[in-house]
Coordinates of N, CA, C and O in Angstrom, one line a residue:
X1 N 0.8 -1.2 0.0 CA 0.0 0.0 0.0 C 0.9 1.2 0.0 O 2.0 1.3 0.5
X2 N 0.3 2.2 -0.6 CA 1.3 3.5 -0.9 C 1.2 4.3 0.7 O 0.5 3.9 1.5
X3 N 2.1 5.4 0.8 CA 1.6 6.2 1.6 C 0.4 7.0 1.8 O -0.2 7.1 2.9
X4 N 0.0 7.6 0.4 CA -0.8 7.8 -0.2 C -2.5 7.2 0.7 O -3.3 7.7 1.5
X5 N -2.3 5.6 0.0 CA -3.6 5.0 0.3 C -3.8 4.9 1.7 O -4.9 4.9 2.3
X6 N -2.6 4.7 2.2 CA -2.5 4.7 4.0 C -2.9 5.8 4.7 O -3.6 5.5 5.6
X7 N -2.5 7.3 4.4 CA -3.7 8.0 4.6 C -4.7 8.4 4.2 O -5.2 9.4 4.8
X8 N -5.5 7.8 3.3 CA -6.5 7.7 2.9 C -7.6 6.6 3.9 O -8.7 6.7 4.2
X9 N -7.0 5.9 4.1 CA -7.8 4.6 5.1 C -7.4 5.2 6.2 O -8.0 4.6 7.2
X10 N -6.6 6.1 6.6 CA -6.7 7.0 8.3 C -7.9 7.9 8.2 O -8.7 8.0 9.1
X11 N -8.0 8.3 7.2 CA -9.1 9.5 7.3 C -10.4 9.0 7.0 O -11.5 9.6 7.2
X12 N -10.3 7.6 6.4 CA -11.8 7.0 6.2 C -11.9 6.5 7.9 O -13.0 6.5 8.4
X13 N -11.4 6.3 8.2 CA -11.5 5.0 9.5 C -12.4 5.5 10.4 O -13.0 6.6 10.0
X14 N -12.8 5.2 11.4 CA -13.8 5.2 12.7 C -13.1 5.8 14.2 O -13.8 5.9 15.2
X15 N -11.6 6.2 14.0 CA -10.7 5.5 14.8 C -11.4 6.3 16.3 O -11.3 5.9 17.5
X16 N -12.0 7.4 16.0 CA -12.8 7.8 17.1 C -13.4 6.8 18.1 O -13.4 7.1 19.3
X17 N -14.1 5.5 17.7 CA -15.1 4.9 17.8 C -14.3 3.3 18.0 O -14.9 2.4 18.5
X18 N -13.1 3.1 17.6 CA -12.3 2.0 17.6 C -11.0 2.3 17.9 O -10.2 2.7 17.0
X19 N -10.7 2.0 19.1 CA -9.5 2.6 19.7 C -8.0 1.9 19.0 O -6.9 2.3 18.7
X20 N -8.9 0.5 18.8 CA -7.6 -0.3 18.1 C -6.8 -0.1 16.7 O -5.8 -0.7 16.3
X21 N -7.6 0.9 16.0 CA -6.9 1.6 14.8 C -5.7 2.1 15.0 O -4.8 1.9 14.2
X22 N -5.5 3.0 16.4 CA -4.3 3.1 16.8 C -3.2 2.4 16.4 O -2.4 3.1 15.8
X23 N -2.9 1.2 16.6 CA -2.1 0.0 16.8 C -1.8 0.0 15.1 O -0.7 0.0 14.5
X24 N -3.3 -0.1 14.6 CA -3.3 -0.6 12.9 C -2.9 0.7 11.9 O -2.7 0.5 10.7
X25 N -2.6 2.1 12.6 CA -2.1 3.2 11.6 C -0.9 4.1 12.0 O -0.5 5.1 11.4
X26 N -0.1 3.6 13.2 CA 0.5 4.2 14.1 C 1.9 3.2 14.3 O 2.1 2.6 15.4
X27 N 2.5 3.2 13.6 CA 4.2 2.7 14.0 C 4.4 2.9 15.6 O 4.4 4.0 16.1
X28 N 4.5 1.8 16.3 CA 5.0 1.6 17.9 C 6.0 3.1 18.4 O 5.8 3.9 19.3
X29 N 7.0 3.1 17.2 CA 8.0 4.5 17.3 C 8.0 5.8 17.1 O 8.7 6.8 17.3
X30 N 6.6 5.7 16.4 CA 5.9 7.4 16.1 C 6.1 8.4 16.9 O 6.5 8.4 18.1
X31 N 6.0 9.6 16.0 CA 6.8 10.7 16.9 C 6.3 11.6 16.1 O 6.9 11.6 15.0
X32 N 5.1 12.5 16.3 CA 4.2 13.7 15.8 C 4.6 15.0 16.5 O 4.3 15.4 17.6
X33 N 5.3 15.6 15.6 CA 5.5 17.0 16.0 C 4.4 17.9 15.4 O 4.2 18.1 14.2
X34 N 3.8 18.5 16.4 CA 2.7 19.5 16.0 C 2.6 20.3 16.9 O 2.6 20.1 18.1
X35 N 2.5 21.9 15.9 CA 2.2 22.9 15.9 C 0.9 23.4 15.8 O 0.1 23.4 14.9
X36 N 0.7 23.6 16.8 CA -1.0 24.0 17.1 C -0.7 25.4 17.0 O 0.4 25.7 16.6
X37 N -1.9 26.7 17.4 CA -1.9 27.7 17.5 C -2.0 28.3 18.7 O -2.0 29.5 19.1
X38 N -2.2 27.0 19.5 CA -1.8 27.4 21.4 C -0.5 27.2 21.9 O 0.0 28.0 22.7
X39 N 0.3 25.3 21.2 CA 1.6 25.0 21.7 C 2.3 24.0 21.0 O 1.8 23.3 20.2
X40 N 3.3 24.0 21.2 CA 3.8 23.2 20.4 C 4.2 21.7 21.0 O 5.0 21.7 21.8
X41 N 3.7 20.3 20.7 CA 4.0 19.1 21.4 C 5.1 18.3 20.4 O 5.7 18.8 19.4
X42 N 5.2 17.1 20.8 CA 5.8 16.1 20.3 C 4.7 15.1 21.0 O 4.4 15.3 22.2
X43 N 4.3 14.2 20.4 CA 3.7 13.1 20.7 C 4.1 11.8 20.3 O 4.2 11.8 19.1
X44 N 4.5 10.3 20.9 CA 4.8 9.5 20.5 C 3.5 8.7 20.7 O 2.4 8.9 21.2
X45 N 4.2 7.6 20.2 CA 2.7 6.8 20.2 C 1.7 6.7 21.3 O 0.6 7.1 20.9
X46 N 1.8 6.3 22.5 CA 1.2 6.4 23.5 C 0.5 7.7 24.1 O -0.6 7.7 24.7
X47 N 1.5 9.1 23.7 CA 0.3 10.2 24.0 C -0.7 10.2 22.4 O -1.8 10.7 22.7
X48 N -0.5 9.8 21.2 CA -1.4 9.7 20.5 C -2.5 8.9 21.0 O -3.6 9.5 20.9
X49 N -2.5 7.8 21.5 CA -3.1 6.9 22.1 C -4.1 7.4 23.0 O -5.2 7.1 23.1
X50 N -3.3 8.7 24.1 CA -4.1 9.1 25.1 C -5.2 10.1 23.9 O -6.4 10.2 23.9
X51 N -4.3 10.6 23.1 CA -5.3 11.9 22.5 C -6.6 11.0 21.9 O -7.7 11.5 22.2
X52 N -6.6 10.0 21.3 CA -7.8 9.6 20.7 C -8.5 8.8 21.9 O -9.7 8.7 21.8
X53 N -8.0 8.5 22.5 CA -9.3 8.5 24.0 C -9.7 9.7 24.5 O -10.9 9.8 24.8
X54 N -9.0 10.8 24.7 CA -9.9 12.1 24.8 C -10.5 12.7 24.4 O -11.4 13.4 24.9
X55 N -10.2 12.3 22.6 CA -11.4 12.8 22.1 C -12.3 11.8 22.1 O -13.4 12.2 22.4
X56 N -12.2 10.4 21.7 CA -13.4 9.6 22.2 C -14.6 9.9 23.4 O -15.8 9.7 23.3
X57 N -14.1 10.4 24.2 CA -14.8 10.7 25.7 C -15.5 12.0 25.3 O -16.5 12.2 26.0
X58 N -15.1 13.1 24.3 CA -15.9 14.3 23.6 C -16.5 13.8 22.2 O -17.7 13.9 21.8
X59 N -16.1 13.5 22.0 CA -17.0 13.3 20.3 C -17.5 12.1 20.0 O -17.1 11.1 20.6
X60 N -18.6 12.3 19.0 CA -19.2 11.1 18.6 C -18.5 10.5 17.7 O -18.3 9.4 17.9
X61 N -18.1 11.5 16.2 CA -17.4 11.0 15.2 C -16.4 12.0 15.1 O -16.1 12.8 16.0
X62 N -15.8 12.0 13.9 CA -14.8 12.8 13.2 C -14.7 12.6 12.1 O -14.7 11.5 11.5
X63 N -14.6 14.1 11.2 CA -14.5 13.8 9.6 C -13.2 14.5 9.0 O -12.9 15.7 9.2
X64 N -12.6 13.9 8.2 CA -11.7 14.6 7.4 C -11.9 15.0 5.8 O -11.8 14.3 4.8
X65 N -12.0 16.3 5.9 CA -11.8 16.7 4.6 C -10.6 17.1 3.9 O -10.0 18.1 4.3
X66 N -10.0 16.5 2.7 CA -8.8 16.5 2.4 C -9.2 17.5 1.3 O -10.1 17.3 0.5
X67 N -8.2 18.7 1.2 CA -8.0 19.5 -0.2 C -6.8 19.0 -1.0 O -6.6 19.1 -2.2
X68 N -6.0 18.4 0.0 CA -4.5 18.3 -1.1 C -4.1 17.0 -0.6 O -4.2 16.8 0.6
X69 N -3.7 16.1 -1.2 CA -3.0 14.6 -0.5 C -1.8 14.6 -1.6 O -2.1 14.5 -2.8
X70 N -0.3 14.7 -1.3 CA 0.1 14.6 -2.2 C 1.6 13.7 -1.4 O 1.8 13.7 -0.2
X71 N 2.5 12.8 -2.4 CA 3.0 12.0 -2.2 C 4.0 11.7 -2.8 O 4.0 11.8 -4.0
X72 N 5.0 11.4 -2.4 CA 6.8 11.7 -3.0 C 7.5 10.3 -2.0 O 7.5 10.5 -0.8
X73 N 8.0 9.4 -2.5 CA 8.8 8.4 -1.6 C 7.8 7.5 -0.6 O 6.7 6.9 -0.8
X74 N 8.6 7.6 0.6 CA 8.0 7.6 2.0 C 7.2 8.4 2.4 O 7.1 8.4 3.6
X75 N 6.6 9.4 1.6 CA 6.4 10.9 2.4 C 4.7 10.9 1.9 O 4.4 10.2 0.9
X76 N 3.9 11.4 2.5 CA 2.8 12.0 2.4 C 2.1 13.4 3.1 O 1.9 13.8 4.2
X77 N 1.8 14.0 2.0 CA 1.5 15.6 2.9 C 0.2 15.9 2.1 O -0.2 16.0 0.9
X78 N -0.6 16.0 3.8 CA -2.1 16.5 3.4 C -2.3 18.2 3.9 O -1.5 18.9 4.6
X79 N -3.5 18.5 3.3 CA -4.1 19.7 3.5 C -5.1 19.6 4.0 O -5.7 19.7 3.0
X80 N -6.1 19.5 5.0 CA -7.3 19.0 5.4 C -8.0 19.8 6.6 O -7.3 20.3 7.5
X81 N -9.3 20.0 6.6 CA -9.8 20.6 8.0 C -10.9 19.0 8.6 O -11.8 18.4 8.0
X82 N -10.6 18.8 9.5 CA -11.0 18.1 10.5 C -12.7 18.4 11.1 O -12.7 19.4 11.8
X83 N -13.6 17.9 10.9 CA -14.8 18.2 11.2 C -15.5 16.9 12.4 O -15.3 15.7 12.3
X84 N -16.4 17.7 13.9 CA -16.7 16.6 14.5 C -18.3 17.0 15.1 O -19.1 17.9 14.9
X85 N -18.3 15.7 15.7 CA -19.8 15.8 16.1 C -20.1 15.4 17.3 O -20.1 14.2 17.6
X86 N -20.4 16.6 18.4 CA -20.1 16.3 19.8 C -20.9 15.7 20.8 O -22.0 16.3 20.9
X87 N -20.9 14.6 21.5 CA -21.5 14.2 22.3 C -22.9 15.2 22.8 O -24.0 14.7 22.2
X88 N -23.1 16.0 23.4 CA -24.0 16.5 23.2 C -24.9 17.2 22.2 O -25.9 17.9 22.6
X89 N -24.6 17.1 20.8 CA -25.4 17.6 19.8 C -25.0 16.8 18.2 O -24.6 17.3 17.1
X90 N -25.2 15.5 18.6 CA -24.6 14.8 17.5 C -25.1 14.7 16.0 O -24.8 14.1 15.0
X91 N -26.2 15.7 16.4 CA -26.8 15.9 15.1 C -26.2 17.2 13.9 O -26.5 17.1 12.7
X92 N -25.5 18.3 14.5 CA -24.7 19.0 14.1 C -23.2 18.5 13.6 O -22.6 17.7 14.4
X93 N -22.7 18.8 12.4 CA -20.9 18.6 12.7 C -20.5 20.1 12.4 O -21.0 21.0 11.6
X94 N -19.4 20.2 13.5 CA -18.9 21.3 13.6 C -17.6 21.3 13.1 O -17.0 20.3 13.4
X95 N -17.1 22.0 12.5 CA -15.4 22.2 11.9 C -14.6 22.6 13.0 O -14.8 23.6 13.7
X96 N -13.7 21.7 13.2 CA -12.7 22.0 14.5 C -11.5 22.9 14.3 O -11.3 23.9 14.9
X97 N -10.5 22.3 13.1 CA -9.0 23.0 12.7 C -9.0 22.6 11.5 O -9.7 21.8 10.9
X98 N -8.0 23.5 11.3 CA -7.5 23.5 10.0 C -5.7 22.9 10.1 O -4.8 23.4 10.8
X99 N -5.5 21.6 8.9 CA -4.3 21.2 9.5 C -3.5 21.0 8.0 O -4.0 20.9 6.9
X100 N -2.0 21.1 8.4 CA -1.1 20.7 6.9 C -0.5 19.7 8.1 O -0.2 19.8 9.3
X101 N -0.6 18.3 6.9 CA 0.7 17.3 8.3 C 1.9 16.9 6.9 O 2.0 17.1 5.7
X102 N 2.3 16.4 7.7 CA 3.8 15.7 6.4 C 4.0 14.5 7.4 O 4.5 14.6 8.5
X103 N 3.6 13.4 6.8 CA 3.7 12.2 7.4 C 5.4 10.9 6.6 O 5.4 10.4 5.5
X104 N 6.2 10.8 7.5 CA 6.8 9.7 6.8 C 6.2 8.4 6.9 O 5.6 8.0 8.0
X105 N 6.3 7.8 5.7 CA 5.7 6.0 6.6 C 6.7 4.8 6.7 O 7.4 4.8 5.7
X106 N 6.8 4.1 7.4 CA 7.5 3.2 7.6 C 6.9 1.7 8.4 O 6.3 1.8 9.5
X107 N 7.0 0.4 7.7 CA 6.6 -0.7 7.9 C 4.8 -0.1 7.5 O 3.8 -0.4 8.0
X108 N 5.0 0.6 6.6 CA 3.3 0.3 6.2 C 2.4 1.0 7.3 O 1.2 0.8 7.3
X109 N 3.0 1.9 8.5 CA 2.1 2.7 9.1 C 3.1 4.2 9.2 O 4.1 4.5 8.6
X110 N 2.4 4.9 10.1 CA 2.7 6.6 10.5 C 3.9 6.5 11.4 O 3.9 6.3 12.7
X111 N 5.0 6.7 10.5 CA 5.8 6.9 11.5 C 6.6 8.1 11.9 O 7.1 8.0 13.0
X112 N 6.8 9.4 11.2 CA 7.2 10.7 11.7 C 6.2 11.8 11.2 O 6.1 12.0 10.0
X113 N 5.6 12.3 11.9 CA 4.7 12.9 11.4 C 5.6 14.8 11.9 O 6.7 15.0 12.6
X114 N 4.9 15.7 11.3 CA 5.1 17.5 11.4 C 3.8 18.2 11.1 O 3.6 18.6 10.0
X115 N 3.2 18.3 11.7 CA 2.1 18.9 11.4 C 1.6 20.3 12.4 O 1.9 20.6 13.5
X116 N 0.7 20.9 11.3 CA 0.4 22.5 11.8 C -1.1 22.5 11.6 O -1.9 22.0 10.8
X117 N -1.2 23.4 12.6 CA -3.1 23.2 13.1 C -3.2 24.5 13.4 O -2.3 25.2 13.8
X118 N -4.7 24.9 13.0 CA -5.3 26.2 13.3 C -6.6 26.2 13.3 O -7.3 25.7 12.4
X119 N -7.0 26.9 14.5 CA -8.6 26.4 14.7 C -9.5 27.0 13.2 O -9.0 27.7 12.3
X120 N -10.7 26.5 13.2 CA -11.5 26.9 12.2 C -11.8 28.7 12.5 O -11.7 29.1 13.7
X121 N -12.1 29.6 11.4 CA -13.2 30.1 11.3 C -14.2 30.6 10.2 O -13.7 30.4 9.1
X122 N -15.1 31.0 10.2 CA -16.5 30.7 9.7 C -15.6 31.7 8.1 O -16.2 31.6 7.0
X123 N -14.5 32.3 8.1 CA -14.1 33.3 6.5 C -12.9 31.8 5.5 O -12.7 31.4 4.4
X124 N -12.4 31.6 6.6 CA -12.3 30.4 5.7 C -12.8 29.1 5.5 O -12.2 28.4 4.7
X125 N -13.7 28.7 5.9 CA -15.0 27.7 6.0 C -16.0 28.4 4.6 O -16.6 27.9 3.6
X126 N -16.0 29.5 4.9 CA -17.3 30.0 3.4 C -16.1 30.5 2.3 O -16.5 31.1 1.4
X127 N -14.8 30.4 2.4 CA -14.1 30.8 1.1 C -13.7 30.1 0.3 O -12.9 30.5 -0.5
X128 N -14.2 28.7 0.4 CA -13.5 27.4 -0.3 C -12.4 27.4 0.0 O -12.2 26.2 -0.1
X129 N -11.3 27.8 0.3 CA -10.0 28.0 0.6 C -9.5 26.5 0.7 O -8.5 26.2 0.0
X130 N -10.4 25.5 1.7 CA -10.0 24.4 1.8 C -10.9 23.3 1.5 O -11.0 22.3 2.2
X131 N -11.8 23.3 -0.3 CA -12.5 22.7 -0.8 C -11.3 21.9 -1.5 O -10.2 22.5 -1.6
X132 N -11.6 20.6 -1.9 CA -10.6 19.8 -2.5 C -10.0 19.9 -3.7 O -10.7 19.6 -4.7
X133 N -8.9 20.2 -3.9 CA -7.9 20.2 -5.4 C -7.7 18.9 -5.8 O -7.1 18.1 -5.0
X134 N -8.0 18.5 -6.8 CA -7.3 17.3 -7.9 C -6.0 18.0 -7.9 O -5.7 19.2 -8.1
X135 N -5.1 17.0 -7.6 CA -3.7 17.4 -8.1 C -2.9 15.9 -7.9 O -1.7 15.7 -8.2

């Protein structure tokens, strides 16, 4: 499977809802550096592990919408904003951030990830800015 298709079956997945995706998209040695617009972390596998139980315990689902997926070697780099649906109003999805990641893969899962995050709001949500490019 390419890198490519590998994040493609991340962003289709459930992993909200099935903790054990973790295991099935996440190299044991992972190491996610991200840039939020509050702070900056490093996450290895296990605080990834904690993050998708936290959000488990807030959200019902999660959606990703991808504008750019593009792919060179080992390398994969998306453009995407992240959409969820919260335990208390699961009938709404709400747009959470807006994210660029650059994922390396190794053994067929996520193994160095860099990524940058920025919360949504409503002028780039109505500017297509982040509607999907064929490329």
């Amino acid at each position: 499977m390419s890198p490519k298709e590998l994040l493609i079956q991340f962003y289709d997945s459930d992993i909200v809802n099935n903790l054990d995706l973790v295991e099935q998209f996440y190299h044991k040695d992972c190491e996610l550096h991200w840039n939020s617009s509050k702070d900056f972390k490093i996450l290895k596998y296990k605080d990834i592990l904690d993050f998708f139980k936290n959000i488990n315990n807030s959200y019902v689902s999660l959606r990703y919408e991808v504008s750019h997926l593009l792919e060179e070697g080992s390398y994969v780099t998306s453009r995407h904003t992240v959409y969820a649906r919260t335990i208390e109003n699961d009938d709404e999805e709400t747009p959470l951030a807006h994210y660029i990641s650059i994922w390396q893969v190794k053994d067929n899962k996520l193994y160095r990830g860099y990524q940058m995050s920025q919360l949504t709001n409503d002028k780039a949500i109505q500017s297509n800015s982040f509607s999907e490019i064929k490329v």
